[in-house]
Coordinates of C-alpha atoms in Angstrom, one line a residue:
X13 CA -26.0 -16.6 11.3
X14 CA -24.2 -16.8 8.0
X15 CA -25.7 -14.4 5.5
X16 CA -28.3 -11.6 5.9
X17 CA -31.1 -12.5 8.3
X18 CA -34.2 -10.2 8.1
X19 CA -35.5 -11.8 11.3
X20 CA -32.4 -11.1 13.3
X21 CA -34.0 -8.2 15.3
X22 CA -30.9 -6.0 15.3
X23 CA -28.5 -9.0 15.5
X24 CA -27.0 -8.5 12.0
X25 CA -23.4 -7.4 12.2
X26 CA -22.0 -4.4 10.3
X27 CA -20.2 -5.0 7.0
X28 CA -16.8 -4.3 8.7
X29 CA -17.6 -6.9 11.4
X30 CA -18.6 -9.5 8.8
X31 CA -15.3 -8.9 6.9
X32 CA -13.3 -9.0 10.1
X33 CA -14.9 -12.2 11.3
X34 CA -14.3 -13.8 7.9
X35 CA -10.6 -12.7 8.0
X36 CA -9.9 -14.0 11.5
X37 CA -11.7 -17.3 10.9
X38 CA -9.5 -17.8 7.8
X39 CA -6.3 -16.9 9.6
X40 CA -6.9 -19.3 12.6
X41 CA -8.1 -22.2 10.3
X42 CA -5.2 -21.9 7.9
X43 CA -2.6 -22.1 10.7
X44 CA -4.2 -25.3 11.9
X45 CA -4.8 -27.2 8.6
X46 CA -1.6 -26.2 6.8
X47 CA 0.0 -29.7 7.2
X48 CA -3.0 -31.4 5.6
X49 CA -2.9 -28.9 2.7
X50 CA 0.7 -29.6 2.0
X51 CA 0.1 -33.4 1.8
X52 CA -3.0 -32.8 -0.3
X53 CA -1.0 -30.7 -2.8
X54 CA 1.8 -33.2 -3.0
X55 CA -0.7 -36.0 -3.7
X56 CA -2.4 -34.0 -6.4
X57 CA 0.8 -33.2 -8.2
X58 CA 2.1 -36.8 -8.2
X59 CA 1.8 -38.4 -11.6
X60 CA 2.5 -41.9 -10.3
X61 CA -0.2 -43.9 -8.6
X62 CA -0.7 -43.4 -4.9
X63 CA 0.1 -47.0 -4.2
X64 CA 2.9 -49.2 -2.6
X65 CA 2.7 -51.4 -5.7
X66 CA 4.2 -48.6 -7.8
X67 CA 8.0 -48.5 -7.1
X68 CA 8.3 -45.0 -8.6
X69 CA 5.6 -43.5 -6.4
X70 CA 7.2 -41.1 -3.8
X71 CA 4.0 -40.9 -1.7
X72 CA 1.3 -43.6 -1.3
X73 CA -0.5 -42.8 2.0
X74 CA -1.1 -40.0 4.5
X75 CA 1.0 -41.4 7.3
X76 CA 3.8 -42.5 4.9
X77 CA 3.8 -39.0 3.3
X78 CA 3.9 -37.4 6.7
X79 CA 6.9 -39.4 7.8
X80 CA 8.8 -38.9 4.5
X81 CA 8.3 -35.1 4.5
X82 CA 9.5 -35.0 8.1
X83 CA 12.6 -37.0 7.3
X84 CA 13.6 -35.2 4.1
X85 CA 12.5 -31.6 4.8
X86 CA 11.8 -31.3 8.5
X87 CA 8.6 -30.1 10.3
X88 CA 8.8 -26.6 8.8
X89 CA 7.9 -28.2 5.4
X90 CA 4.3 -28.6 6.6
X91 CA 4.1 -24.8 6.7
X92 CA 5.9 -24.1 3.4
X93 CA 4.3 -21.1 1.7
X94 CA 2.5 -20.3 4.9
X95 CA 2.8 -16.5 4.5
X96 CA 1.1 -16.4 1.1
X97 CA -1.3 -19.0 2.4
X98 CA -2.2 -16.7 5.3
X99 CA -2.6 -13.7 3.0
X100 CA -4.8 -15.8 0.8
X101 CA -7.0 -17.0 3.8
X102 CA -7.3 -13.6 5.3
X103 CA -8.2 -11.9 2.1
X104 CA -10.4 -14.7 0.8
X105 CA -12.3 -15.0 4.1
X106 CA -13.1 -11.3 4.2
X107 CA -14.2 -10.9 0.6
X108 CA -16.2 -14.2 0.6
X109 CA -18.3 -13.6 3.7
X110 CA -18.7 -9.9 3.0
X111 CA -19.9 -10.7 -0.6
X112 CA -22.2 -13.4 0.7
X113 CA -23.8 -11.0 3.3
X114 CA -24.3 -8.3 0.6
X115 CA -25.7 -10.7 -2.0
X116 CA -28.2 -12.3 0.4
X117 CA -29.3 -8.9 1.6
X118 CA -29.8 -7.7 -2.0
X119 CA -32.0 -10.8 -2.7
X120 CA -34.1 -10.1 0.4
X121 CA -34.5 -6.4 -0.4
X122 CA -35.5 -7.2 -4.0
X123 CA -38.3 -9.5 -2.6
X124 CA -37.4 -12.1 -5.3
X125 CA -36.8 -15.2 -3.1
X126 CA -36.6 -16.2 0.5
X127 CA -33.0 -15.4 1.3
X128 CA -32.6 -18.6 3.3
X129 CA -33.6 -20.9 0.4
X130 CA -31.1 -23.6 -0.6
X131 CA -30.9 -22.3 -4.2
X132 CA -30.3 -18.7 -3.0
X133 CA -27.5 -19.7 -0.7
X134 CA -26.1 -21.9 -3.5
X135 CA -26.0 -19.0 -6.0
X136 CA -24.9 -16.3 -3.6
X137 CA -22.2 -18.6 -2.1
X138 CA -20.9 -19.4 -5.5
X139 CA -20.8 -15.8 -6.7
X140 CA -19.2 -14.7 -3.4
X141 CA -16.5 -17.3 -3.8
X142 CA -15.8 -16.3 -7.4
X143 CA -15.4 -12.6 -6.3
X144 CA -13.0 -13.7 -3.6
X145 CA -11.1 -16.0 -6.0
X146 CA -10.6 -13.2 -8.5
X147 CA -9.2 -11.0 -5.7
X148 CA -6.7 -13.4 -4.3
X149 CA -5.8 -15.9 -7.1
X150 CA -2.2 -14.6 -7.6
X151 CA -1.5 -15.4 -3.9
X152 CA -3.0 -18.9 -4.4
X153 CA -0.5 -19.5 -7.3
X154 CA 2.4 -18.4 -5.0
X155 CA 1.1 -20.6 -2.2
X156 CA 1.0 -23.7 -4.5
X157 CA 4.5 -23.0 -5.9
X158 CA 5.9 -22.8 -2.4
X159 CA 4.1 -26.0 -1.2
X160 CA 5.1 -27.9 -4.4
X161 CA 8.9 -27.2 -4.4
X162 CA 11.3 -29.6 -2.8
X163 CA 14.9 -29.1 -1.7
X164 CA 16.9 -27.2 -2.7
X165 CA 14.3 -24.5 -2.9
X166 CA 13.8 -22.6 -6.1
X167 CA 12.2 -19.6 -4.4
X168 CA 13.9 -18.4 -1.2
X169 CA 11.4 -15.7 -0.2
X170 CA 8.0 -14.4 -1.2
X171 CA 9.6 -11.4 -2.9
X172 CA 12.0 -13.7 -4.8
X173 CA 9.1 -15.8 -6.0
X174 CA 7.1 -12.8 -7.3
X175 CA 10.1 -11.3 -9.1
X176 CA 11.4 -14.6 -10.6
X177 CA 7.9 -15.7 -11.8
X178 CA 7.2 -12.3 -13.3
X179 CA 10.5 -12.1 -15.1
X180 CA 10.6 -15.7 -16.4
X181 CA 6.9 -16.4 -17.1
X182 CA 5.2 -13.0 -17.4
X183 CA 2.3 -11.4 -15.5
X184 CA -0.3 -14.0 -16.6
X185 CA 1.5 -16.7 -14.6
X186 CA -0.3 -15.3 -11.5
X187 CA -3.6 -16.3 -13.0
X188 CA -2.6 -19.8 -14.1
X189 CA -5.3 -22.3 -13.3
X190 CA -8.0 -19.6 -13.0
X191 CA -10.5 -21.3 -15.4
X192 CA -10.8 -24.6 -13.4
X193 CA -10.6 -22.6 -10.2
X194 CA -13.7 -20.5 -11.1
X195 CA -15.5 -23.5 -12.6
X196 CA -14.8 -25.5 -9.4
X197 CA -15.3 -22.8 -6.8
X198 CA -18.8 -21.8 -7.8
X199 CA -20.4 -25.2 -7.1
X200 CA -18.0 -25.9 -4.3
X201 CA -18.7 -22.8 -2.3
X202 CA -22.3 -22.8 -3.3
X203 CA -22.7 -26.3 -1.9
X204 CA -20.7 -25.2 1.3
X205 CA -23.1 -22.4 2.1
X206 CA -26.3 -24.1 1.0
X207 CA -25.5 -27.5 2.7
X208 CA -24.4 -25.7 5.9
X209 CA -27.7 -23.9 6.3
X210 CA -29.6 -27.0 5.3
X211 CA -27.6 -29.2 7.8
X212 CA -28.2 -26.7 10.5
X213 CA -32.0 -26.8 10.0
X214 CA -31.9 -30.6 9.9
X215 CA -29.8 -30.7 13.1
X216 CA -32.3 -28.4 14.9
X217 CA -35.2 -30.5 13.6
X218 CA -33.7 -33.7 14.8
X219 CA -32.4 -32.4 18.1
X220 CA -34.3 -29.2 19.0
X221 CA -33.0 -29.0 22.5
X222 CA -29.4 -29.8 21.6
X223 CA -29.5 -27.4 18.7
X224 CA -30.1 -24.4 21.0
X225 CA -27.9 -25.6 23.8
X226 CA -24.7 -26.4 21.9
X227 CA -24.6 -23.8 19.1
X228 CA -20.8 -24.1 18.7
X229 CA -20.9 -27.8 18.3
X230 CA -23.8 -27.6 15.8
X231 CA -21.8 -25.0 13.7
X232 CA -18.7 -27.2 13.8
X233 CA -20.5 -30.5 12.8
X234 CA -22.7 -28.9 10.1
X235 CA -19.7 -27.0 8.7
X236 CA -17.7 -30.3 8.5
X237 CA -20.5 -32.1 6.8
X238 CA -20.9 -29.3 4.2
X239 CA -17.2 -29.4 3.6
X240 CA -17.1 -33.1 2.9
X241 CA -20.1 -33.0 0.6
X242 CA -18.9 -30.0 -1.5
X243 CA -15.3 -31.2 -1.8
X244 CA -16.3 -34.8 -2.9
X245 CA -18.6 -33.5 -5.7
X246 CA -16.1 -31.0 -7.1
X247 CA -12.7 -32.6 -6.4
X248 CA -11.4 -33.4 -10.0
X249 CA -11.4 -29.7 -10.9
X250 CA -9.3 -28.9 -7.8
X251 CA -6.7 -31.4 -9.0
X252 CA -6.7 -29.9 -12.5
X253 CA -6.2 -26.5 -11.0
X254 CA -3.2 -27.5 -9.0
X255 CA -1.6 -29.3 -12.0
X256 CA -2.0 -26.1 -14.1
X257 CA -0.7 -23.8 -11.4
X258 CA 2.7 -25.5 -11.4
X259 CA 3.1 -25.4 -15.2
X260 CA 6.5 -23.9 -16.1
X261 CA 7.8 -25.1 -12.7
X262 CA 8.7 -28.6 -13.8
X263 CA 12.4 -28.4 -12.9
X264 CA 11.6 -28.0 -9.2
X265 CA 9.3 -31.0 -9.3
X266 CA 11.9 -33.5 -10.7
X267 CA 12.7 -34.9 -7.2
X268 CA 9.1 -35.9 -6.7
X269 CA 8.8 -38.1 -9.8
X270 CA 7.4 -37.7 -13.3
X271 CA 6.3 -34.2 -14.5
X272 CA 3.9 -33.2 -17.2
X273 CA 3.1 -30.0 -19.2
X274 CA -0.5 -29.0 -20.0
X275 CA -1.8 -26.6 -22.6
X276 CA -5.0 -25.8 -20.7
X277 CA -7.9 -27.3 -18.7
X278 CA -9.2 -29.6 -21.4
X279 CA -5.7 -30.9 -22.2
X280 CA -5.0 -31.4 -18.5
X281 CA -8.2 -33.4 -18.0
X282 CA -7.5 -35.5 -21.2
X283 CA -3.9 -36.3 -20.1
X284 CA -4.9 -37.2 -16.6
X285 CA -7.7 -39.5 -17.8
X286 CA -5.5 -41.2 -20.4
X287 CA -2.4 -41.7 -18.3
X288 CA -3.8 -42.1 -14.8
X289 CA -7.4 -43.3 -15.4
X290 CA -10.6 -42.0 -13.8
X291 CA -9.2 -42.6 -10.3
X292 CA -6.3 -40.3 -11.2
X293 CA -8.8 -37.4 -11.0
X294 CA -9.3 -38.3 -7.3
X295 CA -5.7 -38.5 -6.2
X296 CA -5.3 -37.0 -2.8
X297 CA -9.0 -37.2 -2.1
X298 CA -8.6 -38.7 1.4
X299 CA -6.4 -35.8 2.8
X300 CA -8.5 -33.4 0.9
X301 CA -11.7 -34.6 2.4
X302 CA -10.1 -34.6 5.9
X303 CA -8.9 -31.1 5.3
X304 CA -12.3 -30.0 3.9
X305 CA -14.1 -31.4 7.0
X306 CA -11.7 -29.8 9.4
X307 CA -11.3 -26.4 7.6
X308 CA -14.9 -25.8 6.6
X309 CA -16.1 -26.9 10.1
X310 CA -13.6 -24.5 11.7
X311 CA -14.3 -21.7 9.2
X312 CA -18.0 -21.6 10.0
X313 CA -17.4 -22.3 13.7
X314 CA -14.9 -19.3 14.1
X315 CA -17.0 -17.1 11.8
X316 CA -20.2 -17.5 13.9
X317 CA -18.2 -17.3 17.1
X318 CA -16.6 -14.0 16.2
X319 CA -19.9 -12.5 14.9
X320 CA -21.5 -13.4 18.2
X321 CA -18.6 -11.8 20.1
X322 CA -19.0 -8.6 18.0
X323 CA -22.7 -8.6 18.7
X324 CA -22.3 -9.1 22.5
X325 CA -19.7 -6.4 22.7
X326 CA -22.0 -3.9 20.9
X327 CA -24.9 -4.9 23.1
X328 CA -22.8 -4.5 26.3
X329 CA -21.5 -1.1 25.1
X330 CA -25.1 0.1 24.4
X331 CA -26.2 -0.8 27.9
X332 CA -23.5 1.2 29.6

């Protein structure tokens, strides 16, 4: 069960186990979905239309982008920035799931609302994600810079990136894109958690026997559905965030096509709408939705699995 469950009859995991399950689920999922993340970021940062009809467009489809990245940069390119990405996933997963557990427990103990209500999971999920984002945002900026750079590389190592960015752009560079991130992450994560619990209840209502028999499949499918819904509704803000995170990094983007500078979130949104149209706000949506379906499904799948493993291990130890 994701979040505090007052009816768990001793099945609730300790806070350490919740954080550990969140970390491991983030680590495993990140390793598997990194190629989709790289393609999504490349699409989001491309000014030109994602279309064969635009001769200046470097990328125009998932398969074409995959082939081109392989040819130009080799298979390792799909795991560019993987170390900061893993630090991001491990830290984010731990803080997010731990915060969600604590917040839903506080709501229950305050006797304000049913801790399983859609609105409670939405607010608690959003606040938990904001807490995690504030904790790991500098690593997200580093991950985006590594994923966005072409060849030859501007940053050779993680340490080189941190030192160079700090010296040339100042400490605030590590919080670039924070405003759209927080604005986007609250509804995105809120919808993830609330839709996940709602989809699970719907699944159990539609297929009561199957819901109990195939818990892992149910968690995977409901997590995937929650990921697609939440990503589709909040996608433009994710694109603006990525554009802002590579500000001051334009020289490393020259090989990919046109580059732009933005003065902030509103200016970024205005320029994208003026130059690329409303559809420009949804560039990279297809790999992003695929990534959201896979990653969110796997995150909840692994989280629930590891929580059950921790519970079974404790139960076995207590019976010895």
